[in-house]
Amino acid sequence: MSEKETILEMKDLKKSFGTLDVLKGISLEIKQGEVVVVVGPSGCGKSTLLRCINGLEGIQGGEITLRGETISNQTKNMHLVRQKIGMVFQSYDLFPHMTILNNILLGPLKAQDRAKKEVVKEAEALLRRVGLFERKETYPRQLSGGQKQRVAIVRALCMHPEIMLFDEVTAALDPEMVREVLDVMLELAKEGSTMIIVTHEMQFARAIADRIIFLDKGEIVEESEPEAFFTNPKTERAKKFLNVFEFEHVK
Ligand code: ADP
Ligand code: MG
């Protein structure tokens, strides 16, 4: 067994909204280069989990650390910690009045104070990799949903995050655009990016994951290797969840 460094650790994480307990004690450790896919029924707390990791939500118990540094919205240097976490959502929220390139440059130049020349070079290389170099001077409205989502991924990568979080990034896309976004993520995984992915694309989850986390009602119900999870889930709850998917898939 190789001893990879732990990037992110959660210990007994608890999150509630008023009287609604959404995360009921999540413990999870993510190592360098690991790809963890979180699946589970709608409303089970997947997005909330990612939002807590990214410091967008305060937590009511437990602890989250990124390379040993505590993440909480009380942390004085939270903006610096958050820069180390790249997040891509379902809606790409690019600035409509800025070109693709300027959307990507904004974070590295304004928040990280990096040299423009170097960042432009990197942004262009990343755009080339996702097949959008020649679109760099266009505006978000001129791109398809799949293209915008690829730009959103590049924008996050350009900040040099320690870990990337993806929350159902293909859920709002037309079917023919899903593939081009998933392919970019597969390539990142191959290159060793550390990622937590929330998705309903089960084939993709099976292909990309080192580990599957099955979340239900705010608890980790199963944690398995993908083959084991998809061929032989341990719990009735996971079986039920996967059955629904197969049914939808056939439909
Ligand atoms: P998932 O992403 O797994 O579908 P979410 O994390 O979005 O689930 O939501 C988990 C639960 O928390 C749901 O019951 C949802 O209604 C509730 N919830 C999420 N965000 C808020 C909020 N800001 N205020 C109150 N309840 C919320
Ligand atoms: Mg969600």
Short mmCIF file of C-alpha atoms and ligand atoms in Angstrom, two decimals:
data_model
loop_
_atom_site.label_atom_id
_atom_site.label_comp_id
_atom_site.label_asym_id
_atom_site.label_seq_id
_atom_site.Cartn_x
_atom_site.Cartn_y
_atom_site.Cartn_z
CA MET A 1 0.00 0.00 0.00
CA SER A 2 1.37 3.40 -0.93
CA GLU A 3 1.08 6.01 1.76
CA LYS A 4 -0.64 8.89 0.08
CA GLU A 5 -1.05 12.12 1.95
CA THR A 6 -4.47 12.99 3.33
CA ILE A 7 -5.81 16.09 1.60
CA LEU A 8 -9.21 16.44 3.20
CA GLU A 9 -10.61 15.03 6.38
CA MET A 10 -14.05 15.22 7.95
CA LYS A 11 -14.69 14.02 11.46
CA ASP A 12 -18.24 13.58 12.68
CA LEU A 13 -19.46 16.51 10.58
CA LYS A 14 -22.91 17.72 11.59
CA LYS A 15 -24.99 20.22 9.71
CA SER A 16 -28.53 21.32 10.36
CA PHE A 17 -30.87 23.98 9.06
CA GLY A 18 -32.93 24.97 12.09
CA THR A 19 -34.49 21.77 13.35
CA LEU A 20 -33.68 19.85 10.16
CA ASP A 21 -30.61 17.66 10.66
CA VAL A 22 -29.12 17.34 7.21
CA LEU A 23 -25.69 15.81 7.90
CA LYS A 24 -25.71 13.55 10.92
CA GLY A 25 -22.06 12.86 11.61
CA ILE A 26 -20.05 12.34 8.44
CA SER A 27 -16.50 11.02 8.74
CA LEU A 28 -14.47 10.78 5.58
CA GLU A 29 -10.85 10.98 4.58
CA ILE A 30 -9.65 11.81 1.08
CA LYS A 31 -6.11 11.10 -0.02
CA GLN A 32 -4.02 12.79 -2.66
CA GLY A 33 -5.15 11.77 -6.13
CA GLU A 34 -8.26 9.99 -4.94
CA VAL A 35 -11.55 10.26 -6.79
CA VAL A 36 -14.51 9.86 -4.48
CA VAL A 37 -17.99 9.78 -5.95
CA VAL A 38 -20.93 10.57 -3.70
CA VAL A 39 -24.27 9.14 -4.72
CA GLY A 40 -27.62 9.07 -2.97
CA PRO A 41 -31.26 10.04 -3.31
CA SER A 42 -32.33 13.62 -3.86
CA GLY A 43 -32.34 15.57 -0.61
CA CYS A 44 -29.94 13.25 1.24
CA GLY A 45 -27.41 16.04 1.77
CA LYS A 46 -24.91 15.71 -1.10
CA SER A 47 -24.85 19.38 -2.06
CA THR A 48 -24.84 20.44 1.57
CA LEU A 49 -21.80 18.24 2.16
CA LEU A 50 -19.88 19.92 -0.67
CA ARG A 51 -21.00 23.36 0.48
CA CYS A 52 -19.72 22.65 3.99
CA ILE A 53 -16.37 21.52 2.59
CA ASN A 54 -16.14 24.70 0.59
CA GLY A 55 -16.94 26.79 3.67
CA LEU A 56 -20.16 28.09 2.14
CA GLU A 57 -22.18 26.66 5.03
CA GLY A 58 -21.37 26.84 8.71
CA ILE A 59 -21.37 23.52 10.56
CA GLN A 60 -22.90 22.58 13.89
CA GLY A 61 -20.51 19.85 14.92
CA GLY A 62 -17.38 17.97 14.04
CA GLU A 63 -14.47 19.19 12.02
CA ILE A 64 -13.28 19.57 8.44
CA THR A 65 -9.60 20.00 7.67
CA LEU A 66 -7.76 20.60 4.42
CA ARG A 67 -4.17 19.45 4.79
CA GLY A 68 -4.61 19.89 8.50
CA GLU A 69 -6.06 23.41 8.31
CA THR A 70 -9.52 23.78 9.78
CA ILE A 71 -12.25 24.83 7.40
CA SER A 72 -15.04 26.82 8.98
CA ASN A 73 -16.62 30.12 8.20
CA GLN A 74 -15.15 31.39 11.49
CA THR A 75 -11.62 30.86 10.19
CA LYS A 76 -9.80 34.14 9.76
CA ASN A 77 -8.15 33.21 6.49
CA MET A 78 -11.12 31.36 5.08
CA HIS A 79 -10.76 33.09 1.71
CA LEU A 80 -7.27 31.61 1.40
CA VAL A 81 -8.42 28.15 2.39
CA ARG A 82 -11.33 28.35 -0.04
CA GLN A 83 -8.99 29.15 -2.91
CA LYS A 84 -7.51 25.71 -2.45
CA ILE A 85 -10.88 24.15 -3.12
CA GLY A 86 -12.20 24.28 -6.67
CA MET A 87 -15.92 23.92 -7.04
CA VAL A 88 -18.06 23.43 -10.12
CA PHE A 89 -21.85 23.54 -9.80
CA GLN A 90 -24.78 22.62 -11.95
CA SER A 91 -25.12 26.22 -13.13
CA TYR A 92 -21.87 27.58 -14.46
CA ASP A 93 -22.36 31.19 -13.31
CA LEU A 94 -19.83 32.77 -15.62
CA PHE A 95 -19.97 36.56 -15.77
CA PRO A 96 -22.00 37.36 -18.90
CA HIS A 97 -20.28 40.68 -19.62
CA MET A 98 -16.77 39.19 -19.57
CA THR A 99 -15.04 37.13 -22.24
CA ILE A 100 -14.29 33.50 -21.57
CA LEU A 101 -10.63 34.29 -21.01
CA ASN A 102 -11.37 37.13 -18.60
CA ASN A 103 -13.79 34.95 -16.66
CA ILE A 104 -10.94 32.52 -16.13
CA LEU A 105 -8.34 35.17 -15.31
CA LEU A 106 -10.44 36.92 -12.69
CA GLY A 107 -9.69 34.65 -9.73
CA PRO A 108 -5.98 34.16 -10.29
CA LEU A 109 -5.39 37.88 -10.93
CA LYS A 110 -7.73 39.44 -8.35
CA ALA A 111 -7.73 36.90 -5.56
CA GLN A 112 -4.30 35.37 -5.98
CA ASP A 113 -2.45 38.37 -7.31
CA ARG A 114 -0.53 36.34 -9.85
CA ALA A 115 1.34 37.70 -12.85
CA LYS A 116 -0.96 38.19 -15.82
CA LYS A 117 1.40 36.80 -18.42
CA GLU A 118 1.83 33.53 -16.62
CA VAL A 119 -1.89 33.13 -15.89
CA VAL A 120 -2.89 33.89 -19.49
CA LYS A 121 -0.48 31.25 -20.69
CA GLU A 122 -1.89 28.70 -18.30
CA ALA A 123 -5.52 29.61 -19.05
CA GLU A 124 -4.89 29.26 -22.77
CA ALA A 125 -3.24 25.89 -22.33
CA LEU A 126 -6.17 24.66 -20.24
CA LEU A 127 -8.67 26.01 -22.78
CA ARG A 128 -6.80 24.20 -25.51
CA ARG A 129 -7.01 20.98 -23.56
CA VAL A 130 -10.79 21.18 -23.28
CA GLY A 131 -11.08 22.14 -26.96
CA LEU A 132 -12.08 25.77 -26.42
CA PHE A 133 -8.94 27.76 -27.13
CA GLU A 134 -10.40 29.42 -30.19
CA ARG A 135 -13.42 30.56 -28.15
CA LYS A 136 -11.40 32.51 -25.59
CA GLU A 137 -12.49 35.95 -26.80
CA THR A 138 -16.17 35.06 -27.04
CA TYR A 139 -18.81 35.63 -24.35
CA PRO A 140 -20.63 33.00 -22.30
CA ARG A 141 -23.91 33.51 -24.19
CA GLN A 142 -22.15 32.39 -27.37
CA LEU A 143 -21.33 28.98 -25.91
CA SER A 144 -23.41 25.87 -25.41
CA GLY A 145 -24.12 24.55 -21.94
CA GLY A 146 -21.47 21.86 -22.29
CA GLN A 147 -18.89 24.41 -23.42
CA LYS A 148 -19.75 26.74 -20.55
CA GLN A 149 -19.37 23.90 -18.11
CA ARG A 150 -15.94 23.10 -19.52
CA VAL A 151 -14.99 26.76 -19.07
CA ALA A 152 -16.21 26.58 -15.47
CA ILE A 153 -13.91 23.61 -14.90
CA VAL A 154 -10.96 25.47 -16.44
CA ARG A 155 -11.75 28.51 -14.30
CA ALA A 156 -11.58 26.37 -11.16
CA LEU A 157 -8.40 24.57 -12.26
CA CYS A 158 -6.61 27.83 -12.98
CA MET A 159 -6.71 28.60 -9.25
CA HIS A 160 -4.52 25.53 -8.58
CA PRO A 161 -6.87 23.90 -6.10
CA GLU A 162 -5.78 21.04 -3.86
CA ILE A 163 -9.11 19.37 -4.46
CA MET A 164 -11.95 19.77 -6.94
CA LEU A 165 -15.61 19.42 -5.97
CA PHE A 166 -18.20 18.73 -8.66
CA ASP A 167 -21.90 18.98 -7.87
CA GLU A 168 -24.04 17.39 -10.58
CA VAL A 169 -22.22 19.34 -13.25
CA THR A 170 -23.98 17.58 -16.12
CA ALA A 171 -27.49 17.53 -14.65
CA ALA A 172 -28.70 20.58 -16.55
CA LEU A 173 -27.07 19.71 -19.87
CA ASP A 174 -28.64 18.31 -23.01
CA PRO A 175 -27.73 14.64 -23.32
CA GLU A 176 -25.35 15.15 -26.24
CA MET A 177 -23.27 17.57 -24.16
CA VAL A 178 -22.92 15.38 -21.11
CA ARG A 179 -20.15 13.26 -22.63
CA GLU A 180 -17.81 16.15 -23.44
CA VAL A 181 -17.92 17.34 -19.84
CA LEU A 182 -17.52 13.88 -18.32
CA ASP A 183 -14.53 13.27 -20.61
CA VAL A 184 -12.76 16.31 -19.19
CA MET A 185 -13.34 14.99 -15.68
CA LEU A 186 -12.08 11.53 -16.64
CA GLU A 187 -8.92 13.09 -17.97
CA LEU A 188 -8.38 15.06 -14.77
CA ALA A 189 -8.79 11.87 -12.78
CA LYS A 190 -6.21 10.10 -14.92
CA GLU A 191 -3.77 12.92 -14.30
CA GLY A 192 -4.11 12.48 -10.58
CA SER A 193 -6.43 15.30 -9.53
CA THR A 194 -8.06 14.84 -6.16
CA MET A 195 -11.80 15.07 -6.61
CA ILE A 196 -15.14 14.65 -4.92
CA ILE A 197 -17.89 14.17 -7.46
CA VAL A 198 -21.63 14.18 -6.89
CA THR A 199 -23.38 12.68 -9.89
CA HIS A 200 -26.37 10.73 -11.04
CA GLU A 201 -24.46 9.34 -14.02
CA MET A 202 -23.98 5.85 -12.68
CA GLN A 203 -21.89 4.45 -15.55
CA PHE A 204 -19.57 7.39 -15.18
CA ALA A 205 -19.40 6.96 -11.41
CA ARG A 206 -18.43 3.36 -11.86
CA ALA A 207 -15.72 4.25 -14.36
CA ILE A 208 -14.13 7.18 -12.57
CA ALA A 209 -14.41 6.41 -8.84
CA ASP A 210 -11.75 4.97 -6.61
CA ARG A 211 -14.41 4.89 -3.94
CA ILE A 212 -18.18 5.28 -3.85
CA ILE A 213 -19.89 6.90 -0.91
CA PHE A 214 -23.58 6.17 -0.66
CA LEU A 215 -25.29 8.86 1.36
CA ASP A 216 -28.84 8.51 2.61
CA LYS A 217 -30.68 10.81 5.02
CA GLY A 218 -27.48 12.57 5.97
CA GLU A 219 -25.47 9.47 6.81
CA ILE A 220 -22.85 7.44 5.00
CA VAL A 221 -24.65 4.15 4.56
CA GLU A 222 -22.04 2.45 2.38
CA GLU A 223 -18.48 3.11 1.40
CA SER A 224 -17.15 0.70 -1.23
CA GLU A 225 -15.04 0.18 -4.28
CA PRO A 226 -17.17 0.90 -7.36
CA GLU A 227 -17.41 -2.65 -8.65
CA ALA A 228 -18.53 -3.93 -5.27
CA PHE A 229 -21.05 -1.13 -4.88
CA PHE A 230 -22.66 -1.54 -8.27
CA THR A 231 -22.64 -5.32 -8.49
CA ASN A 232 -23.19 -6.23 -4.88
CA PRO A 233 -24.40 -3.41 -2.64
CA LYS A 234 -24.26 -4.27 1.04
CA THR A 235 -27.45 -2.63 2.23
CA GLU A 236 -31.10 -2.75 1.26
CA ARG A 237 -31.10 1.05 1.01
CA ALA A 238 -28.37 0.99 -1.63
CA LYS A 239 -30.06 -1.85 -3.51
CA LYS A 240 -33.28 0.11 -3.62
CA PHE A 241 -31.48 3.22 -4.79
CA LEU A 242 -29.67 1.38 -7.60
CA ASN A 243 -32.85 -0.37 -8.71
CA VAL A 244 -34.52 2.95 -9.32
CA PHE A 245 -31.61 3.86 -11.52
CA GLU A 246 -31.69 0.73 -13.58
CA PHE A 247 -35.38 1.26 -14.09
CA GLU A 248 -34.80 4.83 -15.27
CA HIS A 249 -31.95 3.70 -17.45
CA VAL A 250 -34.10 1.12 -19.23
CA LYS A 251 -36.89 3.62 -19.69
P1 ADP B 1 -29.03 16.75 -2.29
O1 ADP B 1 -27.97 17.59 -2.88
O2 ADP B 1 -28.56 15.41 -1.83
O3 ADP B 1 -30.23 16.62 -3.17
P2 ADP B 1 -29.23 18.91 -0.38
O4 ADP B 1 -27.90 18.91 0.29
O5 ADP B 1 -29.46 19.95 -1.41
O6 ADP B 1 -29.54 17.46 -0.95
O7 ADP B 1 -30.37 19.08 0.71
C1 ADP B 1 -30.45 18.26 1.85
C2 ADP B 1 -31.60 18.72 2.70
O8 ADP B 1 -31.32 19.99 3.25
C3 ADP B 1 -32.92 18.85 1.96
O9 ADP B 1 -33.95 18.44 2.82
C4 ADP B 1 -32.99 20.34 1.69
O10 ADP B 1 -34.34 20.74 1.58
C5 ADP B 1 -32.33 20.92 2.92
N1 ADP B 1 -31.68 22.20 2.67
C6 ADP B 1 -30.65 22.43 1.81
N2 ADP B 1 -30.27 23.72 1.84
C7 ADP B 1 -31.07 24.33 2.75
C8 ADP B 1 -31.16 25.68 3.24
N3 ADP B 1 -30.33 26.65 2.83
N4 ADP B 1 -32.12 25.92 4.16
C9 ADP B 1 -32.94 24.95 4.61
N5 ADP B 1 -32.89 23.68 4.18
C10 ADP B 1 -31.98 23.36 3.27
MG MG B 2 -27.78 18.48 -4.73
#
